[in-house]
mmCIF file of C-alpha atoms in Angstrom:
data_model
loop_
_atom_site.group_PDB
_atom_site.id
_atom_site.type_symbol
_atom_site.label_atom_id
_atom_site.label_comp_id
_atom_site.label_asym_id
_atom_site.label_seq_id
_atom_site.Cartn_x
_atom_site.Cartn_y
_atom_site.Cartn_z
ATOM 1 C CA MET A 22 -67.814 44.447 3.414
ATOM 2 C CA GLN A 23 -65.158 45.547 5.873
ATOM 3 C CA GLN A 24 -65.808 45.094 9.568
ATOM 4 C CA ARG A 25 -64.609 47.988 11.702
ATOM 5 C CA VAL A 26 -63.526 47.198 15.253
ATOM 6 C CA ILE A 27 -63.610 50.148 17.648
ATOM 7 C CA ILE A 28 -61.636 49.897 20.887
ATOM 8 C CA SER A 29 -63.899 52.259 22.745
ATOM 9 C CA GLN A 30 -63.157 54.698 25.542
ATOM 10 C CA ASP A 31 -66.645 56.271 25.402
ATOM 11 C CA ILE A 32 -69.330 53.684 24.656
ATOM 12 C CA GLU A 33 -72.217 56.157 24.135
ATOM 13 C CA HIS A 34 -70.247 58.378 21.755
ATOM 14 C CA ASP A 35 -68.854 55.485 19.722
ATOM 15 C CA LEU A 36 -72.187 53.664 19.491
ATOM 16 C CA ALA A 37 -73.984 56.869 18.439
ATOM 17 C CA GLN A 38 -71.431 57.391 15.671
ATOM 18 C CA ALA A 39 -71.682 53.756 14.513
ATOM 19 C CA ILE A 40 -75.479 53.930 14.297
ATOM 20 C CA ALA A 41 -75.308 57.249 12.443
ATOM 21 C CA GLU A 42 -72.925 55.752 9.873
ATOM 22 C CA THR A 43 -74.994 52.575 9.347
ATOM 23 C CA GLU A 44 -78.136 52.546 7.216
ATOM 24 C CA HIS A 45 -81.247 52.097 9.354
ATOM 25 C CA ASP A 46 -84.940 52.861 9.194
ATOM 26 C CA ARG A 47 -85.573 51.092 12.519
ATOM 27 C CA VAL A 48 -83.194 49.997 15.278
ATOM 28 C CA PHE A 49 -83.583 46.733 17.166
ATOM 29 C CA VAL A 50 -81.487 45.659 20.172
ATOM 30 C CA LEU A 51 -80.935 41.988 20.974
ATOM 31 C CA THR A 52 -80.013 41.129 24.564
ATOM 32 C CA ASP A 53 -80.335 38.156 26.832
ATOM 33 C CA ASP A 54 -82.043 38.373 30.217
ATOM 34 C CA ILE A 55 -78.748 38.996 32.053
ATOM 35 C CA THR A 56 -77.357 41.655 29.696
ATOM 36 C CA GLN A 57 -80.739 43.377 29.623
ATOM 37 C CA GLU A 58 -80.440 43.862 33.372
ATOM 38 C CA CYS A 59 -76.697 44.418 33.774
ATOM 39 C CA CYS A 60 -75.497 46.018 30.525
ATOM 40 C CA LEU A 61 -78.384 47.649 28.681
ATOM 41 C CA PRO A 62 -78.668 50.459 31.287
ATOM 42 C CA LYS A 63 -75.199 51.697 30.254
ATOM 43 C CA VAL A 64 -76.537 52.589 26.775
ATOM 44 C CA ALA A 65 -80.304 52.738 27.328
ATOM 45 C CA VAL A 66 -80.546 56.533 26.922
ATOM 46 C CA LEU A 67 -79.023 56.366 23.442
ATOM 47 C CA PHE A 68 -81.315 53.548 22.339
ATOM 48 C CA ALA A 69 -84.307 55.500 23.647
ATOM 49 C CA LYS A 70 -83.344 58.384 21.351
ATOM 50 C CA HIS A 71 -83.603 55.986 18.415
ATOM 51 C CA ASN A 72 -86.903 54.541 19.642
ATOM 52 C CA ALA A 73 -85.199 51.129 19.522
ATOM 53 C CA THR A 74 -87.140 47.915 20.019
ATOM 54 C CA THR A 75 -85.553 45.524 22.522
ATOM 55 C CA ILE A 76 -85.649 41.775 21.869
ATOM 56 C CA THR A 77 -84.684 39.658 24.875
ATOM 57 C CA ILE A 78 -83.803 35.968 24.815
ATOM 58 C CA ARG A 79 -82.790 33.572 27.583
ATOM 59 C CA HIS A 80 -79.096 33.476 28.459
ATOM 60 C CA ASP A 81 -76.821 30.409 28.326
ATOM 61 C CA ASP A 82 -75.470 28.476 25.351
ATOM 62 C CA THR A 83 -78.188 25.828 25.696
ATOM 63 C CA ASN A 84 -80.567 28.464 24.283
ATOM 64 C CA LYS A 85 -78.491 29.057 21.130
ATOM 65 C CA THR A 86 -81.035 27.025 19.180
ATOM 66 C CA LEU A 87 -83.216 27.071 16.101
ATOM 67 C CA ALA A 88 -86.228 27.798 18.321
ATOM 68 C CA THR A 89 -84.576 30.907 19.798
ATOM 69 C CA LEU A 90 -83.472 32.014 16.329
ATOM 70 C CA ALA A 91 -87.089 31.720 15.154
ATOM 71 C CA ASP A 92 -88.175 33.830 18.135
ATOM 72 C CA VAL A 93 -85.793 36.592 17.026
ATOM 73 C CA TRP A 94 -87.015 36.413 13.412
ATOM 74 C CA THR A 95 -90.592 36.640 14.700
ATOM 75 C CA ALA A 96 -89.804 39.664 16.867
ATOM 76 C CA LEU A 97 -88.130 41.433 13.933
ATOM 77 C CA GLN A 98 -91.090 40.669 11.695
ATOM 78 C CA ARG A 99 -93.653 41.842 14.249
ATOM 79 C CA GLY A 100 -91.609 44.956 14.916
ATOM 80 C CA GLY A 101 -91.790 45.950 11.277
ATOM 81 C CA ALA A 102 -88.144 45.328 10.407
ATOM 82 C CA THR A 103 -87.250 45.804 6.746
ATOM 83 C CA ARG A 104 -84.132 45.121 4.682
ATOM 84 C CA HIS A 105 -82.964 48.579 5.770
ATOM 85 C CA SER A 106 -83.267 47.956 9.519
ATOM 86 C CA LEU A 107 -80.386 47.601 11.983
ATOM 87 C CA LEU A 108 -79.904 44.972 14.679
ATOM 88 C CA VAL A 109 -77.547 45.771 17.569
ATOM 89 C CA ASN A 110 -76.375 42.633 19.394
ATOM 90 C CA LEU A 111 -75.590 43.565 22.999
ATOM 91 C CA GLY A 112 -74.307 40.574 24.924
ATOM 92 C CA GLY A 113 -71.917 37.681 25.087
ATOM 93 C CA GLY A 114 -70.944 35.202 22.408
ATOM 94 C CA MET A 115 -74.314 33.478 22.396
ATOM 95 C CA VAL A 116 -76.048 36.786 21.602
ATOM 96 C CA THR A 117 -73.546 37.887 18.936
ATOM 97 C CA ASP A 118 -73.478 34.434 17.290
ATOM 98 C CA LEU A 119 -77.247 34.013 17.194
ATOM 99 C CA GLY A 120 -77.988 37.684 16.545
ATOM 100 C CA GLY A 121 -75.483 37.813 13.700
ATOM 101 C CA PHE A 122 -77.080 34.725 12.135
ATOM 102 C CA ALA A 123 -80.561 36.233 12.551
ATOM 103 C CA ALA A 124 -79.391 39.436 10.841
ATOM 104 C CA ALA A 125 -77.618 37.543 8.063
ATOM 105 C CA THR A 126 -80.751 35.583 7.198
ATOM 106 C CA PHE A 127 -83.687 37.926 7.894
ATOM 107 C CA LYS A 128 -84.862 39.492 4.603
ATOM 108 C CA ARG A 129 -81.692 37.858 3.142
ATOM 109 C CA GLY A 130 -79.549 40.094 5.302
ATOM 110 C CA ILE A 131 -79.780 43.278 7.356
ATOM 111 C CA ASN A 132 -77.025 45.376 8.922
ATOM 112 C CA PHE A 133 -75.898 44.575 12.435
ATOM 113 C CA ILE A 134 -73.531 45.937 15.070
ATOM 114 C CA ASN A 135 -71.945 43.811 17.799
ATOM 115 C CA ILE A 136 -71.342 45.178 21.292
ATOM 116 C CA PRO A 137 -69.705 42.304 23.164
ATOM 117 C CA THR A 138 -70.244 42.457 26.914
ATOM 118 C CA THR A 139 -68.117 39.470 27.973
ATOM 119 C CA LEU A 140 -64.388 39.035 27.592
ATOM 120 C CA LEU A 141 -64.988 35.882 25.537
ATOM 121 C CA ALA A 142 -67.164 37.725 23.056
ATOM 122 C CA MET A 143 -64.744 40.649 22.843
ATOM 123 C CA VAL A 144 -61.779 38.565 21.773
ATOM 124 C CA ASP A 145 -63.556 35.748 19.965
ATOM 125 C CA ALA A 146 -67.229 35.526 19.046
ATOM 126 C CA ALA A 147 -67.994 39.143 18.127
ATOM 127 C CA VAL A 148 -65.010 39.555 15.768
ATOM 128 C CA GLY A 149 -64.314 37.661 12.563
ATOM 129 C CA GLY A 150 -67.663 37.203 10.875
ATOM 130 C CA LYS A 151 -68.715 33.778 12.116
ATOM 131 C CA THR A 152 -72.359 33.438 13.152
ATOM 132 C CA GLY A 153 -74.477 30.437 14.026
ATOM 133 C CA ILE A 154 -76.460 28.247 16.356
ATOM 134 C CA ASN A 155 -76.029 24.851 17.964
ATOM 135 C CA PHE A 156 -77.904 21.990 16.332
ATOM 136 C CA GLY A 157 -78.261 18.280 16.968
ATOM 137 C CA GLY A 158 -76.216 18.503 20.158
ATOM 138 C CA LEU A 159 -73.220 19.998 18.323
ATOM 139 C CA LYS A 160 -71.653 23.443 18.751
ATOM 140 C CA ASN A 161 -72.220 25.976 15.952
ATOM 141 C CA GLU A 162 -73.380 23.248 13.574
ATOM 142 C CA VAL A 163 -75.482 25.655 11.480
ATOM 143 C CA GLY A 164 -74.415 29.181 10.603
ATOM 144 C CA ALA A 165 -73.011 31.621 8.077
ATOM 145 C CA PHE A 166 -70.092 33.954 7.528
ATOM 146 C CA ALA A 167 -71.473 37.470 8.001
ATOM 147 C CA LYS A 168 -69.574 40.516 9.243
ATOM 148 C CA ALA A 169 -70.969 43.121 11.590
ATOM 149 C CA ARG A 170 -70.643 46.650 10.270
ATOM 150 C CA TYR A 171 -69.057 47.620 13.599
ATOM 151 C CA VAL A 172 -67.767 45.783 16.650
ATOM 152 C CA ILE A 173 -67.521 48.141 19.616
ATOM 153 C CA VAL A 174 -65.299 46.866 22.415
ATOM 154 C CA ASN A 175 -65.343 48.577 25.796
ATOM 155 C CA THR A 176 -64.219 46.876 28.992
ATOM 156 C CA CYS A 177 -66.715 48.962 30.999
ATOM 157 C CA PHE A 178 -69.026 45.957 30.655
ATOM 158 C CA LEU A 179 -66.567 43.592 32.323
ATOM 159 C CA ASP A 180 -67.385 44.893 35.791
ATOM 160 C CA THR A 181 -70.671 42.991 35.412
ATOM 161 C CA LEU A 182 -68.899 39.629 35.010
ATOM 162 C CA ASP A 183 -68.083 37.010 37.616
ATOM 163 C CA THR A 184 -64.536 35.668 37.769
ATOM 164 C CA ALA A 185 -65.412 32.439 35.976
ATOM 165 C CA ASN A 186 -66.654 34.328 32.917
ATOM 166 C CA LEU A 187 -63.534 36.512 32.915
ATOM 167 C CA CYS A 188 -61.405 33.361 32.953
ATOM 168 C CA SER A 189 -63.510 31.901 30.169
ATOM 169 C CA GLY A 190 -62.702 34.780 27.847
ATOM 170 C CA TYR A 191 -59.085 34.880 28.917
ATOM 171 C CA ALA A 192 -58.553 31.343 27.589
ATOM 172 C CA GLU A 193 -59.138 32.625 24.049
ATOM 173 C CA MET A 194 -56.607 35.390 24.674
ATOM 174 C CA LEU A 195 -54.110 32.766 25.819
ATOM 175 C CA LYS A 196 -54.779 30.856 22.601
ATOM 176 C CA HIS A 197 -54.101 34.009 20.565
ATOM 177 C CA SER A 198 -50.744 34.455 22.282
ATOM 178 C CA LEU A 199 -49.781 30.815 21.671
ATOM 179 C CA ILE A 200 -50.401 31.184 17.932
ATOM 180 C CA SER A 201 -48.760 34.615 17.827
ATOM 181 C CA ASN A 202 -45.557 35.322 19.777
ATOM 182 C CA ALA A 203 -43.665 34.412 22.936
ATOM 183 C CA GLN A 204 -43.719 37.939 24.393
ATOM 184 C CA MET A 205 -47.523 38.033 24.399
ATOM 185 C CA TRP A 206 -47.675 34.486 25.779
ATOM 186 C CA ALA A 207 -45.310 35.378 28.636
ATOM 187 C CA GLU A 208 -47.422 38.430 29.473
ATOM 188 C CA HIS A 209 -50.574 36.295 29.506
ATOM 189 C CA VAL A 210 -49.286 33.517 31.754
ATOM 190 C CA ASN A 211 -48.036 36.113 34.238
ATOM 191 C CA PHE A 212 -51.224 38.233 34.352
ATOM 192 C CA ASP A 213 -53.455 38.038 37.423
ATOM 193 C CA ILE A 214 -56.800 37.212 35.833
ATOM 194 C CA LEU A 215 -58.408 36.597 39.230
ATOM 195 C CA GLN A 216 -57.852 40.248 40.238
ATOM 196 C CA PRO A 217 -57.426 41.992 36.895
ATOM 197 C CA ASP A 218 -56.476 45.580 36.208
ATOM 198 C CA LEU A 219 -59.249 46.435 33.697
ATOM 199 C CA ALA A 220 -57.298 49.285 32.095
ATOM 200 C CA GLU A 221 -54.358 46.962 31.476
ATOM 201 C CA LEU A 222 -56.757 44.266 30.312
ATOM 202 C CA GLN A 223 -58.261 46.611 27.705
ATOM 203 C CA ARG A 224 -54.802 47.091 26.183
ATOM 204 C CA MET A 225 -54.289 43.314 26.126
ATOM 205 C CA VAL A 226 -57.757 42.801 24.611
ATOM 206 C CA ALA A 227 -56.895 45.198 21.771
ATOM 207 C CA ALA A 228 -53.689 43.271 21.051
ATOM 208 C CA SER A 229 -55.562 39.973 21.159
ATOM 209 C CA ILE A 230 -58.223 41.201 18.745
ATOM 210 C CA ALA A 231 -55.463 42.387 16.399
ATOM 211 C CA VAL A 232 -54.118 38.808 16.222
ATOM 212 C CA LYS A 233 -57.520 37.488 15.187
ATOM 213 C CA GLU A 234 -58.185 40.330 12.726
ATOM 214 C CA ARG A 235 -54.853 39.752 11.001
ATOM 215 C CA ILE A 236 -55.542 36.038 10.539
ATOM 216 C CA VAL A 237 -59.152 36.567 9.419
ATOM 217 C CA ALA A 238 -58.064 39.181 6.870
ATOM 218 C CA ASP A 239 -55.645 36.662 5.347
ATOM 219 C CA ASP A 240 -58.227 33.860 5.253
ATOM 220 C CA PRO A 241 -61.825 35.080 5.743
ATOM 221 C CA HIS A 242 -63.517 31.740 4.982
ATOM 222 C CA GLU A 243 -61.177 29.364 6.808
ATOM 223 C CA HIS A 244 -59.538 27.613 3.879
ATOM 224 C CA GLY A 245 -56.031 27.848 5.343
ATOM 225 C CA ILE A 246 -54.316 29.805 8.121
ATOM 226 C CA ARG A 247 -57.592 30.784 9.834
ATOM 227 C CA LYS A 248 -57.655 27.199 11.086
ATOM 228 C CA ALA A 249 -54.994 28.387 13.552
ATOM 229 C CA LEU A 250 -57.817 30.051 15.486
ATOM 230 C CA ASN A 251 -59.188 26.562 16.159
ATOM 231 C CA PHE A 252 -56.145 25.634 18.221
ATOM 232 C CA GLY A 253 -57.417 23.977 21.404
ATOM 233 C CA HIS A 254 -60.925 23.686 19.992
ATOM 234 C CA THR A 255 -60.981 20.143 18.579
ATOM 235 C CA ILE A 256 -60.642 18.680 22.062
ATOM 236 C CA GLY A 257 -62.219 21.731 23.697
ATOM 237 C CA HIS A 258 -65.468 21.572 21.740
ATOM 238 C CA ALA A 259 -65.746 17.849 22.456
ATOM 239 C CA LEU A 260 -65.415 18.505 26.197
ATOM 240 C CA GLU A 261 -67.943 21.327 25.993
ATOM 241 C CA GLU A 262 -70.454 19.218 24.054
ATOM 242 C CA PHE A 263 -69.893 16.329 26.452
ATOM 243 C CA SER A 264 -70.723 18.563 29.409
ATOM 244 C CA MET A 265 -73.892 19.728 27.642
ATOM 245 C CA GLN A 266 -74.965 16.102 27.195
ATOM 246 C CA GLN A 267 -73.884 15.099 30.718
ATOM 247 C CA PRO A 268 -74.965 17.944 33.039
ATOM 248 C CA GLY A 269 -73.031 16.522 35.983
ATOM 249 C CA GLY A 270 -69.753 16.090 34.094
ATOM 250 C CA ALA A 271 -68.519 19.633 33.981
ATOM 251 C CA VAL A 272 -65.828 21.858 35.418
ATOM 252 C CA VAL A 273 -64.498 21.351 38.925
ATOM 253 C CA PRO A 274 -63.172 24.867 39.499
ATOM 254 C CA THR A 275 -60.633 26.093 41.981
ATOM 255 C CA ALA A 276 -62.163 28.215 44.721
ATOM 256 C CA PRO A 277 -61.395 31.671 43.218
ATOM 257 C CA THR A 278 -63.211 30.813 39.971
ATOM 258 C CA LYS A 279 -66.304 29.214 41.475
ATOM 259 C CA PRO A 280 -69.201 30.078 39.133
ATOM 260 C CA THR A 281 -71.942 32.384 40.377
ATOM 261 C CA SER A 282 -75.508 32.760 39.147
ATOM 262 C CA GLN A 283 -74.169 33.617 35.675
ATOM 263 C CA THR A 284 -72.715 30.143 35.304
ATOM 264 C CA PRO A 285 -75.272 27.414 36.039
ATOM 265 C CA PRO A 286 -74.004 24.373 37.972
ATOM 266 C CA GLY A 287 -72.941 21.590 35.624
ATOM 267 C CA THR A 288 -72.126 23.953 32.755
ATOM 268 C CA LEU A 289 -68.636 23.836 31.272
ATOM 269 C CA LEU A 290 -68.045 27.351 30.005
ATOM 270 C CA HIS A 291 -66.641 27.587 26.485
ATOM 271 C CA GLY A 292 -63.374 29.173 27.610
ATOM 272 C CA TYR A 293 -62.832 26.511 30.247
ATOM 273 C CA ALA A 294 -63.297 23.843 27.574
ATOM 274 C CA VAL A 295 -60.804 25.690 25.350
ATOM 275 C CA ALA A 296 -58.305 25.969 28.228
ATOM 276 C CA PHE A 297 -58.388 22.212 28.765
ATOM 277 C CA GLY A 298 -58.308 21.719 24.991
ATOM 278 C CA LEU A 299 -55.161 23.847 24.806
ATOM 279 C CA ILE A 300 -53.475 21.507 27.261
ATOM 280 C CA GLY A 301 -54.438 18.440 25.258
ATOM 281 C CA GLU A 302 -53.429 19.897 21.926
ATOM 282 C CA LEU A 303 -50.157 21.279 23.287
ATOM 283 C CA TYR A 304 -49.445 17.746 24.508
ATOM 284 C CA ILE A 305 -50.107 16.375 21.012
ATOM 285 C CA SER A 306 -47.965 19.202 19.599
ATOM 286 C CA ALA A 307 -45.080 18.236 21.878
ATOM 287 C CA ARG A 308 -45.450 14.560 20.984
ATOM 288 C CA LYS A 309 -45.794 14.969 17.219
ATOM 289 C CA VAL A 310 -44.166 18.233 16.089
ATOM 290 C CA GLY A 311 -41.742 19.118 18.894
ATOM 291 C CA PHE A 312 -43.455 21.862 20.926
ATOM 292 C CA PRO A 313 -41.131 22.686 23.874
ATOM 293 C CA THR A 314 -42.140 20.689 26.942
ATOM 294 C CA ALA A 315 -41.125 23.497 29.329
ATOM 295 C CA ARG A 316 -43.655 25.833 27.706
ATOM 296 C CA LEU A 317 -46.243 23.049 27.702
ATOM 297 C CA HIS A 318 -45.868 22.603 31.462
ATOM 298 C CA GLN A 319 -45.795 26.349 32.200
ATOM 299 C CA THR A 320 -49.029 26.840 30.256
ATOM 300 C CA ALA A 321 -50.572 23.805 31.950
ATOM 301 C CA ARG A 322 -49.668 25.145 35.412
ATOM 302 C CA PHE A 323 -51.314 28.477 34.655
ATOM 303 C CA ILE A 324 -54.487 26.726 33.516
ATOM 304 C CA ARG A 325 -54.600 24.389 36.495
ATOM 305 C CA GLU A 326 -54.142 27.252 38.953
ATOM 306 C CA ASN A 327 -56.871 29.369 37.380
ATOM 307 C CA TYR A 328 -59.297 26.866 35.829
ATOM 308 C CA GLY A 329 -59.133 23.821 38.082
ATOM 309 C CA ALA A 330 -59.852 20.426 36.543
ATOM 310 C CA VAL A 331 -62.499 18.904 34.302
ATOM 311 C CA ALA A 332 -64.522 15.842 35.295
ATOM 312 C CA PHE A 333 -64.424 12.939 32.869
ATOM 313 C CA THR A 334 -62.993 9.425 32.984
ATOM 314 C CA CYS A 335 -61.354 7.011 30.570
ATOM 315 C CA ASP A 336 -64.786 5.409 30.152
ATOM 316 C CA ASP A 337 -65.836 8.650 28.424
ATOM 317 C CA TYR A 338 -63.068 8.534 25.803
ATOM 318 C CA PRO A 339 -65.179 6.787 23.104
ATOM 319 C CA THR A 340 -67.851 9.491 23.466
ATOM 320 C CA LEU A 341 -65.271 12.276 23.305
ATOM 321 C CA LEU A 342 -63.571 10.756 20.250
ATOM 322 C CA ASN A 343 -66.931 10.463 18.514
ATOM 323 C CA LEU A 344 -67.659 14.128 19.243
ATOM 324 C CA MET A 345 -64.256 15.098 17.810
ATOM 325 C CA ARG A 346 -65.116 13.254 14.597
ATOM 326 C CA HIS A 347 -67.991 15.712 14.087
ATOM 327 C CA ASP A 348 -65.628 18.703 14.133
ATOM 328 C CA LYS A 349 -66.130 20.929 11.066
ATOM 329 C CA LYS A 350 -62.392 20.887 10.227
ATOM 330 C CA ASN A 351 -62.380 17.140 9.596
ATOM 331 C CA THR A 352 -62.224 15.329 6.306
ATOM 332 C CA SER A 353 -63.978 11.969 6.252
ATOM 333 C CA ASP A 354 -63.344 10.207 9.610
ATOM 334 C CA THR A 355 -59.899 11.788 10.136
ATOM 335 C CA ILE A 356 -59.737 14.087 13.178
ATOM 336 C CA ASN A 357 -57.953 17.261 12.110
ATOM 337 C CA PHE A 358 -55.872 19.429 14.441
ATOM 338 C CA THR A 359 -53.971 22.675 14.385
ATOM 339 C CA LEU A 360 -50.672 22.023 16.197
ATOM 340 C CA LEU A 361 -47.693 24.168 17.206
ATOM 341 C CA HIS A 362 -43.994 23.455 16.693
ATOM 342 C CA ASP A 363 -43.371 26.440 18.986
ATOM 343 C CA ILE A 364 -45.208 29.581 20.004
ATOM 344 C CA GLY A 365 -46.273 31.279 16.771
ATOM 345 C CA ASP A 366 -45.026 28.375 14.629
ATOM 346 C CA ILE A 367 -48.332 26.986 13.385
ATOM 347 C CA ARG A 368 -48.911 23.634 11.683
ATOM 348 C CA ILE A 369 -52.435 23.330 10.259
ATOM 349 C CA ASN A 370 -54.102 20.190 8.871
ATOM 350 C CA GLN A 371 -52.390 17.799 11.278
ATOM 351 C CA THR A 372 -53.798 14.467 12.360
ATOM 352 C CA ALA A 373 -53.444 12.263 15.430
ATOM 353 C CA THR A 374 -54.279 8.642 16.082
ATOM 354 C CA ASP A 375 -56.964 7.635 18.551
ATOM 355 C CA GLU A 376 -54.229 6.399 20.863
ATOM 356 C CA GLU A 377 -52.412 9.761 20.752
ATOM 357 C CA ILE A 378 -55.662 11.559 21.514
ATOM 358 C CA ARG A 379 -56.317 9.218 24.437
ATOM 359 C CA GLU A 380 -52.848 10.055 25.793
ATOM 360 C CA ALA A 381 -53.707 13.763 25.510
ATOM 361 C CA LEU A 382 -56.943 13.166 27.421
ATOM 362 C CA ASP A 383 -54.915 11.301 30.066
ATOM 363 C CA PHE A 384 -52.624 14.320 30.296
ATOM 364 C CA ILE A 385 -55.558 16.700 30.767
ATOM 365 C CA ARG A 386 -56.909 14.520 33.583
ATOM 366 C CA GLU A 387 -53.737 13.465 35.357
ATOM 367 C CA GLY A 388 -50.491 14.654 33.828
ATOM 368 C CA TYR A 389 -50.060 18.342 34.613
#
């Protein structure tokens, strides 16, 4: 099934058309407690016309669990959902990941539409057909490939975000430029994400999504080039999982990106983890396959200025290395990386020694 991504200028019109063109006997809307308050009102009138049932879960990635998934299944069952029902996932990456997995598995699969409300979800989680939950302390350990019928992207929702969550999503856009082309990368490292022009950002979001769509179309089940989308994530996921296990060991942001109530203290947002992971994996790329050091340092400066630093010490390296060994890209005990020879020059299925990874962790902490 093809997934259609709509870069929307009129969210009500485009959502109404998507629902009309998708089989449904009943409509269900999945939100979290924040998007229910901040984002649902923007489309509530349309959902009322469809007599939609709202299912609300708790926000934050720590709730992307089997228990929450079961709560969604239960709500669908009690609401009379059938194999012909439609689930609309309105929220950030946690909602689209978990909601997509719920839809893919309930009655062996029902249709769903993703409406990402965070920048991270717009350019990453909501597009590409990956769904899942965290399990056993590991990110996205259980899931399935399942494509939404529609992904509707409208930056009108971004005015509900704090700066930290904007930066979180922007890290995935920066990754897309690094694996794509130097012109996009230069535009990204010169954009003011702390005071963004949302109209300009929507154009950049569309270009970023196009990078991911092109790669996913070539390799929908991640057997080859789709691994490029994991650039920055081997180290990044380890840092994110570490912060989940050690609530005090999280991001130390610069003042402009200080998290608000949307980002609980001690939580390392996914995009922040990816940003620091990009630095580490660019360092390994420079060391092993010749990535230009000038571009490494320019990218690192941008990240430091906008994302601050991350709190861990050399005593944490064994824990971080162990977390990297659980990465889904690995074979046996070998830690697998996507590396770059240059911007857009991708080298998948690369390895690094423990010592090289420790040097990269040193560089994240001290060297940029």
